[in-house]
mmCIF file of C-alpha atoms in Angstrom:
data_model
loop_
_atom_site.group_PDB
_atom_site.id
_atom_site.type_symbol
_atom_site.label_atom_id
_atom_site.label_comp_id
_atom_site.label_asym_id
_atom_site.label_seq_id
_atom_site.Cartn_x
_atom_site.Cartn_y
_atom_site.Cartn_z
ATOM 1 C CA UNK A 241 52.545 70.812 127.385
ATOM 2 C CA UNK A 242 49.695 70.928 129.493
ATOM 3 C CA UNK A 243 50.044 74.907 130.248
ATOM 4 C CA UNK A 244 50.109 74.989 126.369
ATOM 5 C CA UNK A 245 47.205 73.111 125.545
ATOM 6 C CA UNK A 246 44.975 74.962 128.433
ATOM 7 C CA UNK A 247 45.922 78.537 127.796
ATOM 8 C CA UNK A 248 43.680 80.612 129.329
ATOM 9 C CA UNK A 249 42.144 83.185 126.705
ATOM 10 C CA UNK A 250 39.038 85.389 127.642
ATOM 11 C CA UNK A 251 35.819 84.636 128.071
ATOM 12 C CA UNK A 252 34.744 87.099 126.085
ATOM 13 C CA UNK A 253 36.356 85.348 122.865
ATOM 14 C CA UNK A 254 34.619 82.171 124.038
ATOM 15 C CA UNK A 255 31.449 83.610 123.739
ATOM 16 C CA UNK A 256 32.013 85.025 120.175
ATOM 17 C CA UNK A 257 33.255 81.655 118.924
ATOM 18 C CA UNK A 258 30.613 79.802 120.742
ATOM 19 C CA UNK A 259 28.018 82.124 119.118
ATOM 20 C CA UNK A 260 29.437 81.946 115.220
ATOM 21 C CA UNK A 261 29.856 78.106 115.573
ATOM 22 C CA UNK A 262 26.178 77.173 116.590
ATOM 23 C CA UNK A 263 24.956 80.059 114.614
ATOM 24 C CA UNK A 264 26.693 78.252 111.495
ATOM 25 C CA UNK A 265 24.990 74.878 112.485
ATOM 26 C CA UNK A 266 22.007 76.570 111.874
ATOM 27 C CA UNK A 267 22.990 77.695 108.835
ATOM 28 C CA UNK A 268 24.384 74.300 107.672
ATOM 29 C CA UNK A 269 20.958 72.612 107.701
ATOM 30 C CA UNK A 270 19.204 75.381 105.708
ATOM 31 C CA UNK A 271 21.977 76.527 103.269
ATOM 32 C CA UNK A 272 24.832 74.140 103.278
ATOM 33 C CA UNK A 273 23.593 70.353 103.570
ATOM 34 C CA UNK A 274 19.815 70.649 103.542
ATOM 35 C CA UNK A 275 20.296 67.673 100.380
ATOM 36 C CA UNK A 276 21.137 65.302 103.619
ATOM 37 C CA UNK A 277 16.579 65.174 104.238
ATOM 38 C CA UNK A 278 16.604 63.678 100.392
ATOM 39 C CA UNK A 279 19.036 60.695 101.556
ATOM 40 C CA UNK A 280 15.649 58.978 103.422
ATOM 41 C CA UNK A 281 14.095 58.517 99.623
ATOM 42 C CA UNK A 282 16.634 56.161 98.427
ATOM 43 C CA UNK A 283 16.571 52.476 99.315
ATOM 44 C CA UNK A 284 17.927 51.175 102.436
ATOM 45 C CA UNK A 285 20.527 49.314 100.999
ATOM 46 C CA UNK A 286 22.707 52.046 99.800
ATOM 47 C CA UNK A 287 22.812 53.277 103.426
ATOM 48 C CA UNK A 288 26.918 52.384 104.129
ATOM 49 C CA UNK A 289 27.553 53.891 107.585
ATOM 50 C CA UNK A 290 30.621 54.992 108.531
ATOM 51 C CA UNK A 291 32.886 52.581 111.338
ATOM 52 C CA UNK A 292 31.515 54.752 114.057
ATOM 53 C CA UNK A 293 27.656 54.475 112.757
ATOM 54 C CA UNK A 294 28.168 50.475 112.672
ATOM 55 C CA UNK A 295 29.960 50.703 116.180
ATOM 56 C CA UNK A 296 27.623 52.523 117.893
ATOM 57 C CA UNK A 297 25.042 51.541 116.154
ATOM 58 C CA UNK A 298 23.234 54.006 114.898
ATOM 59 C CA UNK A 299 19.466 52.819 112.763
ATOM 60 C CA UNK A 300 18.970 53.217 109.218
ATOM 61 C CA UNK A 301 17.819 56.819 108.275
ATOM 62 C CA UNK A 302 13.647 56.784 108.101
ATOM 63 C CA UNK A 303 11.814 60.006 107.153
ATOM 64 C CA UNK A 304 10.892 60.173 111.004
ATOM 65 C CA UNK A 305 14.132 60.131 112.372
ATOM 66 C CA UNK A 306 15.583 62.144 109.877
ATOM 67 C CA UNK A 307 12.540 64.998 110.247
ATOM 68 C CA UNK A 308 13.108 65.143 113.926
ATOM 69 C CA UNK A 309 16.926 65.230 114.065
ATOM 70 C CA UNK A 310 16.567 68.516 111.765
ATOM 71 C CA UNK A 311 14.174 70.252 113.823
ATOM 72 C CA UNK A 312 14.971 70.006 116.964
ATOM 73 C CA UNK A 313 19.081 70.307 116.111
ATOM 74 C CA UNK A 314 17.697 73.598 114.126
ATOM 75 C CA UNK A 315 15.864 74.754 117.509
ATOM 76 C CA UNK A 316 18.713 73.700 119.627
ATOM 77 C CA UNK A 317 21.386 75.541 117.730
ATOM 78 C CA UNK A 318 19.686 78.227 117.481
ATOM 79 C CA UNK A 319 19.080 78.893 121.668
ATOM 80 C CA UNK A 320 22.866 77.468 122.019
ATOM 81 C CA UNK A 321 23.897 80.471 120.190
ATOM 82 C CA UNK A 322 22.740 82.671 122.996
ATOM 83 C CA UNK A 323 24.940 81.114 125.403
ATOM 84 C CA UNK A 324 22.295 79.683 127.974
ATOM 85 C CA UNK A 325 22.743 76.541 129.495
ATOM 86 C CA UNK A 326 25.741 75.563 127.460
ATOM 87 C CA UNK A 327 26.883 72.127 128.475
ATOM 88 C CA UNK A 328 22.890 71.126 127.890
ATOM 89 C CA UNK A 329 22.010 72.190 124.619
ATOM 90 C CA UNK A 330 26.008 72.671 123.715
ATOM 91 C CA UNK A 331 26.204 68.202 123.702
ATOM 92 C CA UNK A 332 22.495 68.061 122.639
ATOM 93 C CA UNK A 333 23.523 69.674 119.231
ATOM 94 C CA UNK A 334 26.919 67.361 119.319
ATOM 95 C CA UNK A 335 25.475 64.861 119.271
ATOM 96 C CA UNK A 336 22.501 65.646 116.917
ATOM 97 C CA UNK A 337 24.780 66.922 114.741
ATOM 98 C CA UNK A 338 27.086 63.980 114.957
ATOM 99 C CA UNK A 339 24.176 62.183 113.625
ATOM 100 C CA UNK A 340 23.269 64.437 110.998
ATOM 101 C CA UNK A 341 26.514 64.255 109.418
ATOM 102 C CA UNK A 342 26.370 59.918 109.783
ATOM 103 C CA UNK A 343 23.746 59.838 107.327
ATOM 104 C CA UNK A 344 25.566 62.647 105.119
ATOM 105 C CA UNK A 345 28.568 60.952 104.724
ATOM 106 C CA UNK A 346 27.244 57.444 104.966
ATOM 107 C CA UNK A 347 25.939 56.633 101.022
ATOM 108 C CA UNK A 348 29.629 56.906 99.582
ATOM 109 C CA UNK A 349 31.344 60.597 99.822
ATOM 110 C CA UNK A 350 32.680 61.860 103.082
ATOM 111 C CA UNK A 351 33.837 65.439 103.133
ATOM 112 C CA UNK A 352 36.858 66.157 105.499
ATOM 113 C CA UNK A 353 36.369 69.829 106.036
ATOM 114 C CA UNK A 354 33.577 69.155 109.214
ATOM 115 C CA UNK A 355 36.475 67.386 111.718
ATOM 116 C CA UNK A 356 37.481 70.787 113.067
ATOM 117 C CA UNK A 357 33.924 71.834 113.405
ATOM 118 C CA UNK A 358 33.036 68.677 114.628
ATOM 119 C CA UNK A 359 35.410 68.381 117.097
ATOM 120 C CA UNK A 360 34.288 72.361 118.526
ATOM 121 C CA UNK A 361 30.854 71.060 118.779
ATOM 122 C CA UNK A 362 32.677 68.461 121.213
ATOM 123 C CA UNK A 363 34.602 70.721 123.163
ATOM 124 C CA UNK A 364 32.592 74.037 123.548
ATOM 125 C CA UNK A 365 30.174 71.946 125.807
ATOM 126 C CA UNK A 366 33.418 71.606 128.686
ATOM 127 C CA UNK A 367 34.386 75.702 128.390
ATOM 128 C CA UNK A 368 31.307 76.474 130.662
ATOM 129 C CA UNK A 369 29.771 80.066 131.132
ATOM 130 C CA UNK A 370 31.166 82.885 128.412
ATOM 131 C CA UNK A 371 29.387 86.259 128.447
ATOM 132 C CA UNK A 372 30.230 88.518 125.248
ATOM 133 C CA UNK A 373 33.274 90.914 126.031
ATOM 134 C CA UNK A 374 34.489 89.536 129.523
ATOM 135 C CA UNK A 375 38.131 90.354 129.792
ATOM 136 C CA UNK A 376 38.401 87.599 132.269
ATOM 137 C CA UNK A 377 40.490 84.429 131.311
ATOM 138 C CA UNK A 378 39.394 80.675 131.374
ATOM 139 C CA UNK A 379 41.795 77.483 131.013
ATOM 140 C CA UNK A 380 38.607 75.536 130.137
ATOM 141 C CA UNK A 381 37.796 77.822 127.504
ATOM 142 C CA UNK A 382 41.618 78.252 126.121
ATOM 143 C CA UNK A 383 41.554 73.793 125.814
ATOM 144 C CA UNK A 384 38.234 74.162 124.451
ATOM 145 C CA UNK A 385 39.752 76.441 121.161
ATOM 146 C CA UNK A 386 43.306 74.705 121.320
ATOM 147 C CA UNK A 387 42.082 71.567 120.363
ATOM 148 C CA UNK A 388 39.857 73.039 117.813
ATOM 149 C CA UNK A 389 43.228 74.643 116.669
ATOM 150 C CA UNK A 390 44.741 71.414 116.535
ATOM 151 C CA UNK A 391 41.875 69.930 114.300
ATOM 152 C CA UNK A 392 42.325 72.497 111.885
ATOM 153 C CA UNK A 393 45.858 72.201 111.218
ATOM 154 C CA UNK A 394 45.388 67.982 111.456
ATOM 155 C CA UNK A 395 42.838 68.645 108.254
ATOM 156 C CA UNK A 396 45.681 70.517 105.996
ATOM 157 C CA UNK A 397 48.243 67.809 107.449
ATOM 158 C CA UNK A 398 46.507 64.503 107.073
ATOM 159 C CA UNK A 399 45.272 65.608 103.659
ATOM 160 C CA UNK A 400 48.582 66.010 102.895
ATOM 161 C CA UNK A 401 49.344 62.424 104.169
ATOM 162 C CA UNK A 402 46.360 61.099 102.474
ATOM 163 C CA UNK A 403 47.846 62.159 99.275
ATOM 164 C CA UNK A 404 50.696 60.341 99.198
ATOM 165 C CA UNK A 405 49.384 57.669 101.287
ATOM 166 C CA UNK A 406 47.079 57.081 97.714
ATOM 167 C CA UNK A 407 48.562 59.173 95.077
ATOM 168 C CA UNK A 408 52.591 59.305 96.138
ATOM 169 C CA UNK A 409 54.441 61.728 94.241
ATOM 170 C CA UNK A 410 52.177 61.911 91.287
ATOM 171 C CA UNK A 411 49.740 63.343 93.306
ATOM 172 C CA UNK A 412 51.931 66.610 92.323
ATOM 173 C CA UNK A 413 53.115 66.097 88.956
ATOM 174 C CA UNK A 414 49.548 64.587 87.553
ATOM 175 C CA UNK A 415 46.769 66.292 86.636
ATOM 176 C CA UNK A 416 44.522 66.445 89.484
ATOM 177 C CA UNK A 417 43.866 70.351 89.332
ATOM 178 C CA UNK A 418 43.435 70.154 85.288
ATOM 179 C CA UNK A 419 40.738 67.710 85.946
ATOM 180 C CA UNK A 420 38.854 69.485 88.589
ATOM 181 C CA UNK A 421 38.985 73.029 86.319
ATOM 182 C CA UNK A 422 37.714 70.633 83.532
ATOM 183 C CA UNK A 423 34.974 69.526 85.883
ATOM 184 C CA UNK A 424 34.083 73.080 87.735
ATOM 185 C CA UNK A 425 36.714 75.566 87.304
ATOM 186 C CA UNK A 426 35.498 79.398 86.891
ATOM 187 C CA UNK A 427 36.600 81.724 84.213
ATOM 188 C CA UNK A 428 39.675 82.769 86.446
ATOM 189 C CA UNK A 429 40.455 78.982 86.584
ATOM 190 C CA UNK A 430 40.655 78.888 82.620
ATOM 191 C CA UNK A 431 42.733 82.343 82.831
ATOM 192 C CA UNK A 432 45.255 80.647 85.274
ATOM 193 C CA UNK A 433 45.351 76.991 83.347
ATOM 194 C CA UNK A 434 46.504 78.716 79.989
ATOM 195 C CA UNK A 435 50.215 79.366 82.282
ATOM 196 C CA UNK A 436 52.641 76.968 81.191
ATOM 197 C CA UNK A 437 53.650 74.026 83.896
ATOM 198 C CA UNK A 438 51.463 76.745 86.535
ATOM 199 C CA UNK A 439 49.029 73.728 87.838
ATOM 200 C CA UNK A 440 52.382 71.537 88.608
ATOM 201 C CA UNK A 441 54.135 74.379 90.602
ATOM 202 C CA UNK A 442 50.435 75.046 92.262
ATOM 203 C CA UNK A 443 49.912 71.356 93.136
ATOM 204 C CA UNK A 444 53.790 71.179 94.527
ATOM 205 C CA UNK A 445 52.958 73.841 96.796
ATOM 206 C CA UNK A 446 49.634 72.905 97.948
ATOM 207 C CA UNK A 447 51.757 69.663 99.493
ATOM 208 C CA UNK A 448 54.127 72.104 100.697
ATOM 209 C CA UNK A 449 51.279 74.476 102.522
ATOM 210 C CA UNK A 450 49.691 71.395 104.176
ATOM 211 C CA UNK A 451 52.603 69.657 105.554
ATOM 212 C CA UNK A 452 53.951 73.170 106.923
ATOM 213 C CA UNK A 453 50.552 73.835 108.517
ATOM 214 C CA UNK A 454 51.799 72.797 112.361
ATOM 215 C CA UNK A 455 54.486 76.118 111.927
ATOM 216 C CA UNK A 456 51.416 78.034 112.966
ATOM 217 C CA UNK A 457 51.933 76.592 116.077
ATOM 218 C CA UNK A 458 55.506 78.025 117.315
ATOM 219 C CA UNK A 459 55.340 80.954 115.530
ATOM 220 C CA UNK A 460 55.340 84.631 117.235
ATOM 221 C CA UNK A 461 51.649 85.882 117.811
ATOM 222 C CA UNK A 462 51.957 88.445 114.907
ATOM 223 C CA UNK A 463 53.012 86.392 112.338
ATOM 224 C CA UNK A 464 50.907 83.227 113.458
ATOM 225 C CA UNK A 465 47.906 85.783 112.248
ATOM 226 C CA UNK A 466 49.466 86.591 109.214
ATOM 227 C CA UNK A 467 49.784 82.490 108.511
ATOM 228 C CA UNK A 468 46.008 82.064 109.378
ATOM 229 C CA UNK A 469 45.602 84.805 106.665
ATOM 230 C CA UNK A 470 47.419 83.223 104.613
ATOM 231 C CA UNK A 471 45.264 80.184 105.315
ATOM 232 C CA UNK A 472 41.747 81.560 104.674
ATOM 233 C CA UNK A 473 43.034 83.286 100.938
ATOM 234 C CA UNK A 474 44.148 79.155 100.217
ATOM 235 C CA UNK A 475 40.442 78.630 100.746
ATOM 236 C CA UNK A 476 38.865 82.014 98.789
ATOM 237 C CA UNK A 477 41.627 81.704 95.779
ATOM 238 C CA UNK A 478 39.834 78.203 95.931
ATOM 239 C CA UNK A 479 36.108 79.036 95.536
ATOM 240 C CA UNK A 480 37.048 81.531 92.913
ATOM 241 C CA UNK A 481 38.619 79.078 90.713
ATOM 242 C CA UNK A 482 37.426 75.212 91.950
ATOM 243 C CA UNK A 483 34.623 76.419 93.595
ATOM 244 C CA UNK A 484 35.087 74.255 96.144
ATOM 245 C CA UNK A 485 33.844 75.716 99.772
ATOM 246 C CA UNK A 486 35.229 74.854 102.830
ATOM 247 C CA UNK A 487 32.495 76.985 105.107
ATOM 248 C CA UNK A 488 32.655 74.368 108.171
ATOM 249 C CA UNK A 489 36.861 74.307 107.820
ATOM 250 C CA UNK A 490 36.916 78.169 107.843
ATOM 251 C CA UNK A 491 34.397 78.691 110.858
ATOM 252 C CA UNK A 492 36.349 76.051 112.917
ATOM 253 C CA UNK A 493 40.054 78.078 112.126
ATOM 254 C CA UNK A 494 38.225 81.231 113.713
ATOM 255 C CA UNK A 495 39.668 79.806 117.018
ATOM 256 C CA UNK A 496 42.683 81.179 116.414
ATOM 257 C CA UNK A 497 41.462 84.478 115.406
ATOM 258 C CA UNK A 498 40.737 87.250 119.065
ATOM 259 C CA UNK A 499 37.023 87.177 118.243
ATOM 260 C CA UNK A 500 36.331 89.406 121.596
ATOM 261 C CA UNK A 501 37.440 92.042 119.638
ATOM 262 C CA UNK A 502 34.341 91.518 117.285
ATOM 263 C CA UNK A 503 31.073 92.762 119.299
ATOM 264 C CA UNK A 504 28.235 93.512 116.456
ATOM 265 C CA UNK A 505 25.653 93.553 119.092
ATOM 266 C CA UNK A 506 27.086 96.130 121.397
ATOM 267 C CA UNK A 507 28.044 98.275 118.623
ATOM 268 C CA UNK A 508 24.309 98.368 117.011
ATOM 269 C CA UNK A 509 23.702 99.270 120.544
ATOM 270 C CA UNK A 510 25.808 101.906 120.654
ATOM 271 C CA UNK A 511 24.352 103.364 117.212
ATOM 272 C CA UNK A 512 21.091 103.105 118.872
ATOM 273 C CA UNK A 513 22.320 105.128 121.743
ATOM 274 C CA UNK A 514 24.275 107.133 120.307
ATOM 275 C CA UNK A 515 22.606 108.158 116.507
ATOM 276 C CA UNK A 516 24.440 110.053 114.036
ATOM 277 C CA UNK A 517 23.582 113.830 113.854
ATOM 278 C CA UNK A 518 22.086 115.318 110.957
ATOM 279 C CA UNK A 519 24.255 117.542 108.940
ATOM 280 C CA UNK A 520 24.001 120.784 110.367
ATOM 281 C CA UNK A 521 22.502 123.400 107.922
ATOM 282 C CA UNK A 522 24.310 126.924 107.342
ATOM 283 C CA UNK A 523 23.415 130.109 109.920
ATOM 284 C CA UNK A 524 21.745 132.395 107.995
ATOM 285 C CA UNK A 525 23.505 135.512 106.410
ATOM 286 C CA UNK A 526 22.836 138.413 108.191
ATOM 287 C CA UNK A 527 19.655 140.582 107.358
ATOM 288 C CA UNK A 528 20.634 144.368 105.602
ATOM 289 C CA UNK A 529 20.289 147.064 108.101
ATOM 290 C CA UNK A 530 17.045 149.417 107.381
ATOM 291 C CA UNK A 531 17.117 152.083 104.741
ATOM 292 C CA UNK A 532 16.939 154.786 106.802
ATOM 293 C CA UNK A 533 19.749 153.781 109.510
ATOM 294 C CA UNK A 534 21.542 153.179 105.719
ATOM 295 C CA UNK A 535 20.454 156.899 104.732
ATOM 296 C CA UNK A 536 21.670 158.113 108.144
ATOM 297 C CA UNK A 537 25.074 156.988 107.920
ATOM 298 C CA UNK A 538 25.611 157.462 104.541
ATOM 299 C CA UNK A 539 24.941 161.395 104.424
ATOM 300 C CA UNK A 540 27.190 163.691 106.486
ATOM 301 C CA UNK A 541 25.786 165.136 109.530
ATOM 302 C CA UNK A 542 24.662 168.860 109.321
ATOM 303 C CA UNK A 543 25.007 171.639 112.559
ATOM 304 C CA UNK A 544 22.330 173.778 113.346
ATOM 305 C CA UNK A 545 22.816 177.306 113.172
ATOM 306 C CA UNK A 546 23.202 179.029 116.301
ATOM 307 C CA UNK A 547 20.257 181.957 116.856
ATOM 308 C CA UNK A 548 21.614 185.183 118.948
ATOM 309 C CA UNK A 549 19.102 186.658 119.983
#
């Protein structure tokens, strides 16, 4: 179990996943959650933290705290993406963004697709020193994605426990995807409700999908990658007909994917280096001959008479 769980993997694909995840945090507080500043303007009271806000605890959101934990987790994120000084600025945005997502998820709705990403932001700190496209192995690095691995495939299965932990077996023969087309579904998502009894097979096997998941987990390397496939068109047949994202779920499940095979820098580099030619222009025809080498040729030659004398 414990050769399993620290498998070494290169360094190289350490790097890359390092790289995308802090590159996504980023991303997160411009794109994805910047709504989570706009929390600070409502009254104090509706701030509910979550068990781990009231055990640690952590203060009520102000303006000033909230302003500060965006800028300098936006800085941070941004120089952890280059790889230097990882354990220092890999747990300063843990824990920044630890706290970021407290005050998120703290005023009634908590989204469960930022566990797996959470827990990389944990781990990545421990995998030490990666350098983009080192063939050389790591154990630290290999527990570092396992147990981001593991957190993925815990999100499909405890959702799937979650549902009939709450909803039991009507969680599959209700209504719950009718009511979320009604509520955002996408032309597509009208197309596909239209199908007789299609939502009930579709919610059946959505339970079916989740409580599989672990499968990725003993089966051969080629078809594990097919499953993980299968995994991320779930999530885009989702947006395209729910439009529900899962953006931190899907960066997280690129730990199972051989990201050292995936170097953009060193291939603008080789561009650079190397540019394409321009498309080589025809060689000219060849020029006609003069007229009077023509002339010569053409006519036959003539012999000179012979004079006796």
């Amino acid at each position: 179990m414990t050769g399993w769980l620290t498998e070494a993997v290169p360094r190289g694909r350490v790097a890359a996943f390092r790289t995308l995840v802090y590159l996504f945090v980023a991303a997160d507080l411009v794109v994805f959650t910047p709504w989570v500043r706009t929390r600070v303007d409502v009254p104090g009271d509706l701030y509910q933290p979550l068990l781990v806000g009231r055990l640690l605890p952590l203060p009520t959101p102000t303006p000033a705290l909230v302003g500060v934990v965006f800028w300098v987790l936006l800085v941070a994120a941004l120089l952890a993406a280059t790889g230097r000084a990882p354990r220092l600025l890999g747990w300063t945005v843990f824990a920044l963004y630890f706290e970021w997502m407290i005050v998120a998820m703290s005023y009634g709705k908590v989204d469960h697709d930022r566990f797996g990403l959470l827990v990389a932001l944990a781990a990545l700190p421990t995998a030490g020193r990666a350098r983009h496209g080192d063939p050389t192995r790591t154990e630290a690095g290999g527990w570092a994605l396992r147990v981001t691995q593991i957190a993925v495939i815990c999100t499909y299965f405890l959702a799937a426990w979650a549902k009939f932990r709450f909803g039991g077996l009507d969680w599959a023969t209700g209504s719950v995807l009718a009511r979320a087309i009604i509520r955002r579904g996408t032309d597509l998502a009208d197309l596909i409700a239209q199908v007789p009894h299609l939502l009930i097979v579709a919610q059946f096997g959505i339970l079916a999908f989740e409580l599989l998941s672990p499968l990725v987990f003993v089966l051969p390397a080629r078809w594990r990658t097919a499953m993980v496939g299968f995994f991320y068109s779930f999530h885009l047949v989702t947006v395209a007909t729910i439009t529900i994202s899962f953006a931190p779920h899907l960066v997280a499940m690129t730990a199972f994917l051989p990201l050292e095979k995936v170097r953009p820098v060193a291939f603008a580099r080789r561009l650079r280096r190397h540019p394409t030619p321009p498309p080589s222009s025809p060689p000219p025809a060849p020029s006609a001959p003069p007229a009077t080498v023509i002339k010569e040729f053409a006519s036959p030659q003539r012999s000179t008479p012979t004079q006796t004398p």
